[in-house]
mmCIF file of C-alpha atoms and ligand atoms in Angstrom:
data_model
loop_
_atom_site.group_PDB
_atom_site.id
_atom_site.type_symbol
_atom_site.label_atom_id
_atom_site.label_comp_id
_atom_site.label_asym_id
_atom_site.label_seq_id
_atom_site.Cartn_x
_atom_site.Cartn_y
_atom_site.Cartn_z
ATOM 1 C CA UNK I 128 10.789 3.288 12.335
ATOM 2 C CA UNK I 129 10.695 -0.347 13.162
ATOM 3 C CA UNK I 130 10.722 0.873 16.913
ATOM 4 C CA UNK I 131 7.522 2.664 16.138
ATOM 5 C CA UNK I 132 5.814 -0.359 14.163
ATOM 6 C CA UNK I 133 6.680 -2.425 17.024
ATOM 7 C CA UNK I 134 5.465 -0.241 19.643
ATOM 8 C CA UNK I 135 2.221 0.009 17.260
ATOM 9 C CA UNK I 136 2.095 -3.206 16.827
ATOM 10 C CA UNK I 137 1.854 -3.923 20.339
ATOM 11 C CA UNK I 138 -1.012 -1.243 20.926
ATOM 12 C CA UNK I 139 -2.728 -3.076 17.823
ATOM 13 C CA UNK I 140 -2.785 -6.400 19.909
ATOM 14 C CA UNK I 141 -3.778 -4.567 23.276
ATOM 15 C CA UNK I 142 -6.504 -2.543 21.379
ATOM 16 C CA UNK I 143 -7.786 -5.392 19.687
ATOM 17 C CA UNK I 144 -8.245 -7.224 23.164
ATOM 18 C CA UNK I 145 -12.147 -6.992 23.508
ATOM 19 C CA UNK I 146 -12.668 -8.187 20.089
ATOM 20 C CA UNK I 147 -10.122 -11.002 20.165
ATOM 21 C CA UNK I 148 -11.945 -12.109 23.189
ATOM 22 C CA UNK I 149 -15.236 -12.063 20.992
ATOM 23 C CA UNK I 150 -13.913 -13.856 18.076
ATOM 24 C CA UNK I 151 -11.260 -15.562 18.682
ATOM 25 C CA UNK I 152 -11.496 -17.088 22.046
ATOM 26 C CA UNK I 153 -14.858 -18.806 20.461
ATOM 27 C CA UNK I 154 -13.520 -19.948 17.449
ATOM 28 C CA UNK I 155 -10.435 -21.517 19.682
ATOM 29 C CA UNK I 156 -13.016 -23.357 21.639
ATOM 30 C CA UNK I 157 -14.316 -24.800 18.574
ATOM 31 C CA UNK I 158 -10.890 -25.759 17.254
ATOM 32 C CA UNK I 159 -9.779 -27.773 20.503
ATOM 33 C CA UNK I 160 -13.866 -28.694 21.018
ATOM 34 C CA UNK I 161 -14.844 -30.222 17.687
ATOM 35 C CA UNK I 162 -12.816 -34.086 16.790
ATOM 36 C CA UNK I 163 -13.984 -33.981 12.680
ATOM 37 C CA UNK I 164 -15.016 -31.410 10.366
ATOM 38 C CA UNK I 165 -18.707 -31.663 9.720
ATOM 39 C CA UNK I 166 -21.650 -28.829 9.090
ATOM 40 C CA UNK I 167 -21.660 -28.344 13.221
ATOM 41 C CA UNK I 168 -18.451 -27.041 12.930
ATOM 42 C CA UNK I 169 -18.794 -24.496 10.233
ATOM 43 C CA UNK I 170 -21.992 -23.463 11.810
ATOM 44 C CA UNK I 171 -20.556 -22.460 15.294
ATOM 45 C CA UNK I 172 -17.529 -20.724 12.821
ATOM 46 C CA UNK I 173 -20.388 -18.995 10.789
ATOM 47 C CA UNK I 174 -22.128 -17.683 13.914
ATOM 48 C CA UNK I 175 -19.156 -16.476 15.830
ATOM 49 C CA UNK I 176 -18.121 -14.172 12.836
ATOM 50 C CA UNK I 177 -21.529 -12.632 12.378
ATOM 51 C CA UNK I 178 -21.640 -12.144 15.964
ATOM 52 C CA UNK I 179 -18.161 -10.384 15.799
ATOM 53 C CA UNK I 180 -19.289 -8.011 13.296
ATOM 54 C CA UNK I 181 -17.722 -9.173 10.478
ATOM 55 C CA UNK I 182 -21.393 -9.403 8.234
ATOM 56 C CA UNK I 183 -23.219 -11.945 6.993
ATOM 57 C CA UNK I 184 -21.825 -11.531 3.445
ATOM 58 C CA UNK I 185 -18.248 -11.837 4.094
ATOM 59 C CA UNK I 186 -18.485 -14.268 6.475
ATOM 60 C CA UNK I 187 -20.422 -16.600 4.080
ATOM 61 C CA UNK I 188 -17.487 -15.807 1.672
ATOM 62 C CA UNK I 189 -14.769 -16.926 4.260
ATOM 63 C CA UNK I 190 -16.398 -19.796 5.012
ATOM 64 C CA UNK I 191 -16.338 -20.937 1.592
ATOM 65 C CA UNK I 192 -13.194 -20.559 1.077
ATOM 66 C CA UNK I 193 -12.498 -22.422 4.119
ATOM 67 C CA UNK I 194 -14.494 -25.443 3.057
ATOM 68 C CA UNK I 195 -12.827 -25.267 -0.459
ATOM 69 C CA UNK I 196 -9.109 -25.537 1.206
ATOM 70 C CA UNK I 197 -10.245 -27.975 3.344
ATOM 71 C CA UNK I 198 -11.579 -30.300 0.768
ATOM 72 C CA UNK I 199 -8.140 -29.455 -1.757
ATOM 73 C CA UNK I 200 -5.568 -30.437 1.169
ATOM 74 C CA UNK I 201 -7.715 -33.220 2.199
ATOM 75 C CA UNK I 202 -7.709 -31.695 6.101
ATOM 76 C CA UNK I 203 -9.122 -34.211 8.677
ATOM 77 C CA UNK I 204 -8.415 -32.179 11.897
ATOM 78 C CA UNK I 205 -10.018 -28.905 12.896
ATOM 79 C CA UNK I 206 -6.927 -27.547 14.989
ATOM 80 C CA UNK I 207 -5.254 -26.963 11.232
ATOM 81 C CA UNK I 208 -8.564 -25.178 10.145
ATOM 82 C CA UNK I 209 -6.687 -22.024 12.026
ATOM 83 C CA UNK I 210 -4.135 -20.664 9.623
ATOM 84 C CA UNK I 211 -6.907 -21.016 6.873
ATOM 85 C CA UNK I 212 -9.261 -19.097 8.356
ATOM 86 C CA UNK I 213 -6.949 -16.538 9.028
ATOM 87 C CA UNK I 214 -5.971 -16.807 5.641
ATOM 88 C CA UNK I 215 -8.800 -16.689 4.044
ATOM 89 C CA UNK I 216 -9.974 -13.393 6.172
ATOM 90 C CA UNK I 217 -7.347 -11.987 4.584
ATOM 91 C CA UNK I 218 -8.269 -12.545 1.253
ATOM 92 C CA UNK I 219 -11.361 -10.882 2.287
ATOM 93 C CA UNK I 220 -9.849 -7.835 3.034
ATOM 94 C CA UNK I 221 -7.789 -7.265 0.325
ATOM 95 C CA UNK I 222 -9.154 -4.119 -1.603
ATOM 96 C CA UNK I 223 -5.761 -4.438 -3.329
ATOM 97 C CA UNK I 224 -2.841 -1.637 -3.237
ATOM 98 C CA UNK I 225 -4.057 1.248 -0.909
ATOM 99 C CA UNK I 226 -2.944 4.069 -2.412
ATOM 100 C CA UNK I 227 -1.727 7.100 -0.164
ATOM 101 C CA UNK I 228 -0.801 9.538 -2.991
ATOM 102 C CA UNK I 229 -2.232 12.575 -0.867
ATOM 103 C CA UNK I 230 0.848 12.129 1.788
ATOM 104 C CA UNK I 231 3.077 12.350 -1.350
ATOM 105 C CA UNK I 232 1.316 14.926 -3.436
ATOM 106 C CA UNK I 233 0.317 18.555 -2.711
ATOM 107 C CA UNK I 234 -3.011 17.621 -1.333
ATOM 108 C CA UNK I 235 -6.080 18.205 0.406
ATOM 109 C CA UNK I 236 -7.790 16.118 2.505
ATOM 110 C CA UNK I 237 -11.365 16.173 3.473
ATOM 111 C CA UNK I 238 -12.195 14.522 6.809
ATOM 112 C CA UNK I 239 -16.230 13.382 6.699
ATOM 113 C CA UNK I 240 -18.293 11.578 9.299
ATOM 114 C CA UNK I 241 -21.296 11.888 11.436
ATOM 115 C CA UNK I 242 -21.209 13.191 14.605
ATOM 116 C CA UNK I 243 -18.461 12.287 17.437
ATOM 117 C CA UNK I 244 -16.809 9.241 15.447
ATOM 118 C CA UNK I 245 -13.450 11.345 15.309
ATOM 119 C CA UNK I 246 -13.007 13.230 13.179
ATOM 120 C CA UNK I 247 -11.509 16.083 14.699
ATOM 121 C CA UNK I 248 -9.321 13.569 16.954
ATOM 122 C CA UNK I 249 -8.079 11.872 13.631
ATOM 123 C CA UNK I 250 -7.271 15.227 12.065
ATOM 124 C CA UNK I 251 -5.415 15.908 14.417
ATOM 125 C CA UNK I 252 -3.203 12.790 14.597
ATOM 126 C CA UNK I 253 -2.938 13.112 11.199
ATOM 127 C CA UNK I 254 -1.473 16.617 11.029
ATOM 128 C CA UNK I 255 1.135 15.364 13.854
ATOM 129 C CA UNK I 256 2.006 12.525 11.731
ATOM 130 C CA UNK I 257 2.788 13.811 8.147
ATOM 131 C CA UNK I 258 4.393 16.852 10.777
ATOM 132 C CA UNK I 259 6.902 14.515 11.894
ATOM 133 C CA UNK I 260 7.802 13.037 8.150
ATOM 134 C CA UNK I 261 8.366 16.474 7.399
ATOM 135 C CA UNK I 262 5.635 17.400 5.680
ATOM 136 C CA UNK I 263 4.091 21.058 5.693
ATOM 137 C CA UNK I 264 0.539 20.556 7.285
ATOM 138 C CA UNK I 265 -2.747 23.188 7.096
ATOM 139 C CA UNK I 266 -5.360 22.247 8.967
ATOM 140 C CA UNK I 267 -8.793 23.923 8.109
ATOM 141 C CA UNK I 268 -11.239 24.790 10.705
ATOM 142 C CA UNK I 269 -14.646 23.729 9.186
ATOM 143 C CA UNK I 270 -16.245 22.831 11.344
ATOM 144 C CA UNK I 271 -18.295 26.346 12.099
ATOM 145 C CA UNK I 272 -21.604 24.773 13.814
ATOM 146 C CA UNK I 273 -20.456 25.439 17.575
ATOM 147 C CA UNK I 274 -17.169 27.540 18.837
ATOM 148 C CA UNK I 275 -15.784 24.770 20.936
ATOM 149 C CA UNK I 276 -14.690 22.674 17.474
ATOM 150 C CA UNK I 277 -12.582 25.257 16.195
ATOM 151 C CA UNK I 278 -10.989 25.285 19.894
ATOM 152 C CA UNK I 279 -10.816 21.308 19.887
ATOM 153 C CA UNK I 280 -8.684 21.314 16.884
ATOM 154 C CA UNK I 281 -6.497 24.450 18.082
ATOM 155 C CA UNK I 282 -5.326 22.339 20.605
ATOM 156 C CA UNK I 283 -4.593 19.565 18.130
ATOM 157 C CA UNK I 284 -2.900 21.627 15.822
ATOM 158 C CA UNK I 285 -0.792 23.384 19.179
ATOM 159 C CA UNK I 286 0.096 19.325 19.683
ATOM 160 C CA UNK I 287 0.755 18.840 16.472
ATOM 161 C CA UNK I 288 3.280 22.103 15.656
ATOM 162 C CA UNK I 289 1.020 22.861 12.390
ATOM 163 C CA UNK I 290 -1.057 25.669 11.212
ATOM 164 C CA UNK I 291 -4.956 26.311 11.954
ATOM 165 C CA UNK I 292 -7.444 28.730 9.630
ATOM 166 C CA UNK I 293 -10.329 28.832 10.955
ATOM 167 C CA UNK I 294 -13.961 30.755 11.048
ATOM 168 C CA UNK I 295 -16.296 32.142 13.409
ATOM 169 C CA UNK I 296 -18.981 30.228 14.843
ATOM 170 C CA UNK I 297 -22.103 29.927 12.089
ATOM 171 C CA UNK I 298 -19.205 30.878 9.308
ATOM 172 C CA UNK I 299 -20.293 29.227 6.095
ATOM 173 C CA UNK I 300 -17.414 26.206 6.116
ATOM 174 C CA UNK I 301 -16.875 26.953 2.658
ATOM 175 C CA UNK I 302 -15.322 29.846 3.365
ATOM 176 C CA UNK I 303 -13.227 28.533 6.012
ATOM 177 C CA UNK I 304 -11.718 26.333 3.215
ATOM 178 C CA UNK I 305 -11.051 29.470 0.335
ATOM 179 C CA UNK I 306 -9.295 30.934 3.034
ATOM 180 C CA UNK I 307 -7.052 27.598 4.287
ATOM 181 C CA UNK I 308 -6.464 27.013 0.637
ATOM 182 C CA UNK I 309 -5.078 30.808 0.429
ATOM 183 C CA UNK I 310 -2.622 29.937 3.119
ATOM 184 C CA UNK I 311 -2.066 26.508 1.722
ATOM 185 C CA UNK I 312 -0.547 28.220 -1.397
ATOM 186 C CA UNK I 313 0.800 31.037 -0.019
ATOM 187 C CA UNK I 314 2.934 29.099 2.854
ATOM 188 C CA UNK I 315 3.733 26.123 -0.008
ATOM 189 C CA UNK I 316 1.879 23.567 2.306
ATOM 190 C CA UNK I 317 2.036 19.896 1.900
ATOM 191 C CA UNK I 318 -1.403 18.782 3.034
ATOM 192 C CA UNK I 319 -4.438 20.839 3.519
ATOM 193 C CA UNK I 320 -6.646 18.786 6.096
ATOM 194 C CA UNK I 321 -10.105 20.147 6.249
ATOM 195 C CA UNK I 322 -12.059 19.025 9.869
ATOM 196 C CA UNK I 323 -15.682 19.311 8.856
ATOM 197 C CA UNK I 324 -18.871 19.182 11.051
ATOM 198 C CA UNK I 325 -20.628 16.258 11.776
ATOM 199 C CA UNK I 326 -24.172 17.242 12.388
ATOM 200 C CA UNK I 327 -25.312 17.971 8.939
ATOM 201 C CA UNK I 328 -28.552 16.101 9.841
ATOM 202 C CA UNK I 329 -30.003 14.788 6.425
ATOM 203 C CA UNK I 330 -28.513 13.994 3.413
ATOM 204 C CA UNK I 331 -29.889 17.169 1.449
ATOM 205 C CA UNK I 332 -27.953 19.558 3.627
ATOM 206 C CA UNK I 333 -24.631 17.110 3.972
ATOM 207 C CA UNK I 334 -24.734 17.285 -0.036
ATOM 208 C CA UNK I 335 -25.143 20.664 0.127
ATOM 209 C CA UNK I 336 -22.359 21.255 2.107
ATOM 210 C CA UNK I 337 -20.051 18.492 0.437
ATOM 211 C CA UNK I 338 -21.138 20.623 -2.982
ATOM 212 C CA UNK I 339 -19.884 24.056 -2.426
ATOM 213 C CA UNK I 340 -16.506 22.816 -0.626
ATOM 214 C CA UNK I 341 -15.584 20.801 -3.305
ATOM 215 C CA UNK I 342 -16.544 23.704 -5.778
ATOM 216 C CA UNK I 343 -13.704 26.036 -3.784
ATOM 217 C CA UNK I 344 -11.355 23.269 -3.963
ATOM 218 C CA UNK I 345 -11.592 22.488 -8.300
ATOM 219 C CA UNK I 346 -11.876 26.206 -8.528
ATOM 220 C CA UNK I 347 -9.002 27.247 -5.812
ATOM 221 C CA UNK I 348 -6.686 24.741 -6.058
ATOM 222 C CA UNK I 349 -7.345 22.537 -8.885
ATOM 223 C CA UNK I 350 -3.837 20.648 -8.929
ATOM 224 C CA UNK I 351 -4.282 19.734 -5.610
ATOM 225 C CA UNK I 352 -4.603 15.853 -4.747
ATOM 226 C CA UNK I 353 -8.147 15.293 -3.845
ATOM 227 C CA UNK I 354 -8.711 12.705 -0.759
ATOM 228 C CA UNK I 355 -11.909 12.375 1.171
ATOM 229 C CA UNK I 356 -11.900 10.139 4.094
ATOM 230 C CA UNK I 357 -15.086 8.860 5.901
ATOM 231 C CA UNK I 358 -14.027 8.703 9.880
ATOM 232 C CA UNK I 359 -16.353 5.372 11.209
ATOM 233 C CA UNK I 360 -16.934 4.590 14.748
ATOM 234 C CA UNK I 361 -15.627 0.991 15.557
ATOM 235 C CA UNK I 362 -18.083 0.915 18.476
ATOM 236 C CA UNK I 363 -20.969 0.852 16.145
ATOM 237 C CA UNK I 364 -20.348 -2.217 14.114
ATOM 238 C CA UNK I 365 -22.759 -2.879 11.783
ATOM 239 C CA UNK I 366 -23.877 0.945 11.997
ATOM 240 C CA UNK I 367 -20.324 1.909 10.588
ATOM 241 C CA UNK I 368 -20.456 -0.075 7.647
ATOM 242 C CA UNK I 369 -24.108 1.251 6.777
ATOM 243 C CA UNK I 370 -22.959 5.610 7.250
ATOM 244 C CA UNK I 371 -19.892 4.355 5.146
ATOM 245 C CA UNK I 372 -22.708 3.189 2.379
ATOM 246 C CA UNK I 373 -24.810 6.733 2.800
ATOM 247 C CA UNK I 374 -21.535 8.813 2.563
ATOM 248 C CA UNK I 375 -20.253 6.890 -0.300
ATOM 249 C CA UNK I 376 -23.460 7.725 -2.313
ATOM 250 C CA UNK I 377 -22.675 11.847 -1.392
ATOM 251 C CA UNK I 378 -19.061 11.804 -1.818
ATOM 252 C CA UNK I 379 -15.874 10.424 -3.939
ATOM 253 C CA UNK I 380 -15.141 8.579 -1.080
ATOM 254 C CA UNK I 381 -11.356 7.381 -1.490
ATOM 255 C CA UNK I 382 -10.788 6.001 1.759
ATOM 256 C CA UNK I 383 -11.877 4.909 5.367
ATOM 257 C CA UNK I 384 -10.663 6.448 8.679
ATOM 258 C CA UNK I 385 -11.980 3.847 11.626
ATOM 259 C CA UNK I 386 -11.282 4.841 15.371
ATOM 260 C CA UNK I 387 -12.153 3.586 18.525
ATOM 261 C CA UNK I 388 -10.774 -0.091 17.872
ATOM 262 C CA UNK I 389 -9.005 0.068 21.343
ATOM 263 C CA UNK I 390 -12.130 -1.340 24.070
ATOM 264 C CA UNK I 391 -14.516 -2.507 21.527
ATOM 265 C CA UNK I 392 -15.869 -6.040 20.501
ATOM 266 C CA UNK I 393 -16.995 -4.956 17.523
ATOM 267 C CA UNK I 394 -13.353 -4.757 15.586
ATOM 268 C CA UNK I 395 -14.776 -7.332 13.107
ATOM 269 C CA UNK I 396 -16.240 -4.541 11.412
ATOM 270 C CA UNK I 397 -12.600 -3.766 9.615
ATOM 271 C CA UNK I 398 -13.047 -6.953 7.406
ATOM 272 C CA UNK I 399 -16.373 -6.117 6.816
ATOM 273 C CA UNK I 400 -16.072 -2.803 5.460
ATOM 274 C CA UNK I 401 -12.933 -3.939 3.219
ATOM 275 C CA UNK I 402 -15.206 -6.801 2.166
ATOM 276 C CA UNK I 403 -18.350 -5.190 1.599
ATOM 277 C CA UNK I 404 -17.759 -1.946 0.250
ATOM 278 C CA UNK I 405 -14.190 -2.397 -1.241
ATOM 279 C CA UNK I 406 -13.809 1.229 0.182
ATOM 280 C CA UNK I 407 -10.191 0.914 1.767
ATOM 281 C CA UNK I 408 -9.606 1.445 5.752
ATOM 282 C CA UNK I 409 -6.151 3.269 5.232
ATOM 283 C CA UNK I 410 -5.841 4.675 8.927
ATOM 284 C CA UNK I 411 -7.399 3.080 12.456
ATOM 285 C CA UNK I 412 -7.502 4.937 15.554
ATOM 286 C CA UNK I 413 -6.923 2.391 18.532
ATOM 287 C CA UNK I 414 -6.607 5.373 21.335
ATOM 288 C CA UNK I 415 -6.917 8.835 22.162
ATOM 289 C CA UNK I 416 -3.214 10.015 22.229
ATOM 290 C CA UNK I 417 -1.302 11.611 18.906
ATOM 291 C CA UNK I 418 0.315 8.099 18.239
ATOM 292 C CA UNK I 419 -2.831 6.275 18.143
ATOM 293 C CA UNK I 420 -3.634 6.294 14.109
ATOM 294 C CA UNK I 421 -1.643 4.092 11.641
ATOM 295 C CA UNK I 422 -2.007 2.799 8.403
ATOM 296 C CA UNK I 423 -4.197 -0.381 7.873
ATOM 297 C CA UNK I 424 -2.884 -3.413 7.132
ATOM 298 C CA UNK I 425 -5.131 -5.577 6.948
ATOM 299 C CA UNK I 426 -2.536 -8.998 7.334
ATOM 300 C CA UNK I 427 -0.758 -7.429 10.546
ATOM 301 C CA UNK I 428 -4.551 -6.570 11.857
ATOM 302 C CA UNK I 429 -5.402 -10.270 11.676
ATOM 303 C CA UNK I 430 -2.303 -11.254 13.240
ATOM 304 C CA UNK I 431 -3.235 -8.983 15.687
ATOM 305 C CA UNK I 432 -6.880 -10.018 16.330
ATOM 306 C CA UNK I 433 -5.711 -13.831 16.581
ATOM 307 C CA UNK I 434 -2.608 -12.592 18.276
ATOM 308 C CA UNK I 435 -0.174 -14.788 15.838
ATOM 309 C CA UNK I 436 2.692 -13.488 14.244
ATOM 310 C CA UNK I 437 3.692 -10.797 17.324
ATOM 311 C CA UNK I 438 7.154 -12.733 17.274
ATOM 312 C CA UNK I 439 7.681 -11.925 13.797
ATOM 313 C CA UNK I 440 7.531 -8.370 14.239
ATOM 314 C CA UNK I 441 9.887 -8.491 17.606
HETATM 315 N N1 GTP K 682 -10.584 5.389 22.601
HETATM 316 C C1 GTP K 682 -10.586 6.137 21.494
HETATM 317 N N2 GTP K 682 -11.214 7.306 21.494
HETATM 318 C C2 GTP K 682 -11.202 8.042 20.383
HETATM 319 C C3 GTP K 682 -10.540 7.623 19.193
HETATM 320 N N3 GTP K 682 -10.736 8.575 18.262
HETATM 321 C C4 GTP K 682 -11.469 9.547 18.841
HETATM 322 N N4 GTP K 682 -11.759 9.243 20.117
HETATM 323 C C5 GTP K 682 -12.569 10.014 21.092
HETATM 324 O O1 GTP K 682 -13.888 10.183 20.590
HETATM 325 C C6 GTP K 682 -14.428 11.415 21.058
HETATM 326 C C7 GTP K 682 -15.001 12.197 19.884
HETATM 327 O O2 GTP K 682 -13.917 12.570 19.046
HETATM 328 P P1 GTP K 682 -13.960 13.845 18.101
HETATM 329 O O3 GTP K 682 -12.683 13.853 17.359
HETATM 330 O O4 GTP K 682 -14.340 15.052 18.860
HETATM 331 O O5 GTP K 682 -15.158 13.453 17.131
HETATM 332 P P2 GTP K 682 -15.799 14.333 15.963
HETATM 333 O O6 GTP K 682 -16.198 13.390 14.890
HETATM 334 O O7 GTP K 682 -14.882 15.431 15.581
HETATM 335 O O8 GTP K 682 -17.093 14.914 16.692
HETATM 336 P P3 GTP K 682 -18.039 16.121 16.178
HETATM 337 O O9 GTP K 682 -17.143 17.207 15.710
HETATM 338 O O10 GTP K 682 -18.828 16.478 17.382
HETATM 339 O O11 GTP K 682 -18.889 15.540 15.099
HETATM 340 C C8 GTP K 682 -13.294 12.129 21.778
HETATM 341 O O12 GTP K 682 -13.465 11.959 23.154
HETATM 342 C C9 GTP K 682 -12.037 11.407 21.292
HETATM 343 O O13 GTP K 682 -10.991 11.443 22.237
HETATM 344 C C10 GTP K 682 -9.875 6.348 19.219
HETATM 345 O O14 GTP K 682 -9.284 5.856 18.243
HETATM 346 N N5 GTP K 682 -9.929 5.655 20.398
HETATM 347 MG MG1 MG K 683 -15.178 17.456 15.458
#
């Protein structure tokens, strides 16, 4: 176990190269650069955190909080401006304890997104996850708008040494998931984790769709744990936060999935969406292989992004 959160934490710091390099490398340049604290110096801060993607809102909020520590400890030199900014991104992000009662519960666990953020990846790493704590893993095939998804998460769920149900193409998704619940209760499955399509194009039909699933579910399988988890693209930034917005006005959103962290600037967008929406990230996806989703934390993450901290976790 501490092997593994090593190893992770290690991928974390790789992953998070690109955006270290856009945030961090800056703000270090403005620690060593700047001889007093004055408005010049929380401007260039201000301005290298909205360029990183962490939104005007929270950054406004960490800057702040910044200025407030800095006047309370009577700080003269910018170099020890670095823990508190760290610091106080952290307070940012905390959306308090994140709950992961579906990996305890009988549960099922709809995976939402739009279109090629990763959903079907992240199911899959998922499935091989809980698989490996011993858990008893479904995995439903809704995804029914082309062939080659239900084939995509076959191979997932071959990786993975769990259970598929799945449609045929143009199946009504709905269905797919009355049948995966059937074989949820009948094999005493753990987790039910429902891949769903991601080109529901307007909100009407994504409602729609969102509607009769969960109807199955409270009807089915009513004891069941309910999670719904919004996949987000890090590569998007800003675009992210606002489809994590949309989704959260459709659905009981309990939690946020965000992939694609590995070779993007734009990792900034974590703190935002913790920030902003309150919605918590509780897996990130920094890679392509089974091992590359784990839990959030949103204190190793900064350690991470400035790169601090790795000894700790040798
Ligand atoms: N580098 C990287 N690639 C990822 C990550 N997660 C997913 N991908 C890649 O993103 C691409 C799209 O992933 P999918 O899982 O097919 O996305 P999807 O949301 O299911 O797509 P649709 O079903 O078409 O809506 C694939 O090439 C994945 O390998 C990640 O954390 N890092
Ligand atoms: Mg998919």
């Amino acid at each position: 176990m501490a092997e593994e959160k090593k190893g992770f934490f290690k991928r974390l710091v790789e992953g998070l190269s690109k955006t270290r390099e856009n945030i961090v490398s800056g703000i270090d340049s403005i620690f060593s650069g700047y001889s007093s604290i004055d408005d010049d110096f929380y401007e260039e801060i201000e301005e290298i955190l909205v360029m990183g993607d962490i939104g005007i809102n929270t950054t406004t909020a960490i800057i702040e909080r910044l200025k407030e520590q800095v006047a309370q400890q009577h700080i003269k030199d910018p170099s020890q401006c670095k823990q508190l900014l760290m610091d106080s991104i952290k307070e940012q992000m905390a959306v308090g304890e994140t709950a992961y009662e579906f990996e305890k519960r009988k549960s099922v666990v709809l995976v939402i997104g739009v279109n090629g953020v990763g959903k079907t990846t992240s199911v899959g790493k998922l499935a091989g996850k809980l698989k490996s704590q011993g858990k008893k893993v479904i995995l439903a095939a809704a995804d029914t708008f082309r062939a080659a998804a239900g084939e995509q998460l076959t191979q997932w769920a071959n990786r993975a040494g769990v259970e598929l149900i799945g449609g045929q193409e143009g199946a009504d998704p709905a269905s797919v998931v009355y049948d995966a619940i059937a074989a949820a209760k009948a094999r005493d499955a753990d987790v039910l984790l429902c891949d769903t399509a991601g080109r529901l194009h307007n909100k009407k039909n994504l409602m729609e769709e969102l509607r009769k699933i969960y109807k199955i579910i409270a009807r089915e399988y009513p004891e069941a744990y309910l999670e719904t988890l919004v996949v987000l693209d890090g590569t998007t930034g800003q675009n992210a936060l606002a489809q994590a917005r949309q989704f959260n006005e459709v659905a009981n959103v309990t939690g946020i999935i965000l992939t694609k962290l590995d070779g993007t600037a734009k990792g900034g967008i974590a703190v935002a969406i913790q920030s902003e929406l309150e919605i918590p990230v509780k897996y990130i996806g920094v890679g392509e292989t089974i091992d590359d989703l784990q839990k959030f934390d949103p204190d190793e993450f900064v350690n991470a992004l400035f790169n601090t901290g790795a000894q700790d976790q040798e």
